[in-house]
Tab-separated table of C-alpha atoms in Angstrom:
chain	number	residue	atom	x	y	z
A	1	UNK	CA	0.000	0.000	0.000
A	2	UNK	CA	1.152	3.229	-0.969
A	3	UNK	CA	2.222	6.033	1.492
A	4	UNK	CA	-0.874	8.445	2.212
A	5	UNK	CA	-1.099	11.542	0.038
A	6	UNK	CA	-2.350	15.143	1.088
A	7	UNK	CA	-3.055	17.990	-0.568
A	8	UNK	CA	-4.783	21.322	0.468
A	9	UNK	CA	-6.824	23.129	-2.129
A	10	UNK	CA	-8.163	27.198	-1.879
A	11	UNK	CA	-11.347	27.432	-4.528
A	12	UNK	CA	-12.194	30.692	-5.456
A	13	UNK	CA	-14.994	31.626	-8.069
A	14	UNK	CA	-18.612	30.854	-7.471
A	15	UNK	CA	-18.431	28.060	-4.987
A	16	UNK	CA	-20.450	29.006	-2.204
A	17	UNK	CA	-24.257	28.002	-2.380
A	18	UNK	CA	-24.036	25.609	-5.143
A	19	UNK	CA	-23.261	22.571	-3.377
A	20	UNK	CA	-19.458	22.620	-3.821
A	21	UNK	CA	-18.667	21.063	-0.577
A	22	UNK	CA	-21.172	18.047	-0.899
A	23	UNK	CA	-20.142	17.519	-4.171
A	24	UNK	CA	-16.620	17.719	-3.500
A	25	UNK	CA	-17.288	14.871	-0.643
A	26	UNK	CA	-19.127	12.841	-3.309
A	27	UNK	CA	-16.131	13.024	-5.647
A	28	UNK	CA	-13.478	12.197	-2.652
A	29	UNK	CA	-15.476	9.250	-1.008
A	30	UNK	CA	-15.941	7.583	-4.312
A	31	UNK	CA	-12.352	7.336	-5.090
A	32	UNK	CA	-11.589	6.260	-1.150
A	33	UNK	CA	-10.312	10.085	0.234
A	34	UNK	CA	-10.748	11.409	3.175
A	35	UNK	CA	-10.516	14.862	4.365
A	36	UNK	CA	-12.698	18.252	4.417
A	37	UNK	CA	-14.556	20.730	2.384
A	38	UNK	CA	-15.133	24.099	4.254
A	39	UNK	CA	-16.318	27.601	3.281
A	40	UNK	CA	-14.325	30.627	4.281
A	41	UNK	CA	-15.300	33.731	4.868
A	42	UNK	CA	-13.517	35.268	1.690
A	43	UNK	CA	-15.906	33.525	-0.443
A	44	UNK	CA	-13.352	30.482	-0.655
A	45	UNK	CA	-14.047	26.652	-0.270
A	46	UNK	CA	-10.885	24.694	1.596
A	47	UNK	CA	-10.475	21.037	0.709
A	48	UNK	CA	-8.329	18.629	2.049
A	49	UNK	CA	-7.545	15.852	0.209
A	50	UNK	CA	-5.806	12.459	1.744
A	51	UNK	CA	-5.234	9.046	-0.044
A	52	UNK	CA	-3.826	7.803	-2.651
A	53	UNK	CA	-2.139	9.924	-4.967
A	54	UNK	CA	-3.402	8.730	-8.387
A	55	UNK	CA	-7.072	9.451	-6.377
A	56	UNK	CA	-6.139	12.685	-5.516
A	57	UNK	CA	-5.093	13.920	-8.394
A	58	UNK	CA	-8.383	13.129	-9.603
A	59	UNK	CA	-10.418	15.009	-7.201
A	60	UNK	CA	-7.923	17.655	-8.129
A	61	UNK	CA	-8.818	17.900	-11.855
A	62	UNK	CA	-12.443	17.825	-10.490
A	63	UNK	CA	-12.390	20.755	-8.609
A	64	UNK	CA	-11.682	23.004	-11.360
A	65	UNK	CA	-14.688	22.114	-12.894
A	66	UNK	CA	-17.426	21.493	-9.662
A	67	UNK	CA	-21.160	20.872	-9.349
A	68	UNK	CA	-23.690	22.208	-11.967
A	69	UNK	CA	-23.600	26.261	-10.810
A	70	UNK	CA	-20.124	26.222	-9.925
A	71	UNK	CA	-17.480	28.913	-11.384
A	72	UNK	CA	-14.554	28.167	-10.844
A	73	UNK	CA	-12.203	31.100	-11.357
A	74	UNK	CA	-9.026	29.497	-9.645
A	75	UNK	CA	-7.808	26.674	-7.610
A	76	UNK	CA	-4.331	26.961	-5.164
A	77	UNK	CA	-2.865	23.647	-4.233
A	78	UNK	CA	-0.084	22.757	-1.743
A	79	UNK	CA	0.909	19.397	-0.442
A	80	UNK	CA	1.090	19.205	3.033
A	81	UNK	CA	1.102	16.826	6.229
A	82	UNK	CA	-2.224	17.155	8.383
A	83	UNK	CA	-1.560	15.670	11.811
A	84	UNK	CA	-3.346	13.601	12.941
A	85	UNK	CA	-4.457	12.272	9.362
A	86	UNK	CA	-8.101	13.018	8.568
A	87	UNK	CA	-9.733	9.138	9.132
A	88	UNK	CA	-13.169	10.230	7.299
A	89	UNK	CA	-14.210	13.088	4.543
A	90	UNK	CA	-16.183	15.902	6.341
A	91	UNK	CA	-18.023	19.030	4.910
A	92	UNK	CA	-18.207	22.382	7.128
């Protein structure tokens, strides 16, 4: 088994009231991630993504595009080391 992967997006665009977060956990739980999806107060949506790094790449890509409503202007990634490691996908 492969070491586990994290990455920490920032979403900006149109991602706030258009189901971006429980879409985002749709996408991350289907391909085995866990992790969060949060709103900030700028406007922003924060996802953490932990797994497997072909599967995170994946939710990645997804992101730019989103839910049906979404707008994705831009999406900042950086890999990082959450401790403890996330052991379920959670929306906030």
């Amino acid at each position: 088994m492969s070491a586990t992967y994290c990455v920490r997006a920032l979403v900006a665009g149109r991602v706030q009231g258009v189901y971006y977060r429980a879409s985002t956990q749709r996408q991350a739980l289907a391909v085995g991630l866990t992790g969060h999806a949060v709103n900030l107060v700028d406007g922003r949506v924060e996802v953490l993504l932990c797994g497997e790094s072909e599967a995170v790449d994946t939710v990645l890509r997804w992101l730019w595009k989103g839910p049906q409503g979404a707008q994705v202007m831009h999406v900042e990634t950086e890999v990082v080391q959450p401790t403890p490691l996330p052991s379920h996908f959670h929306t906030g």
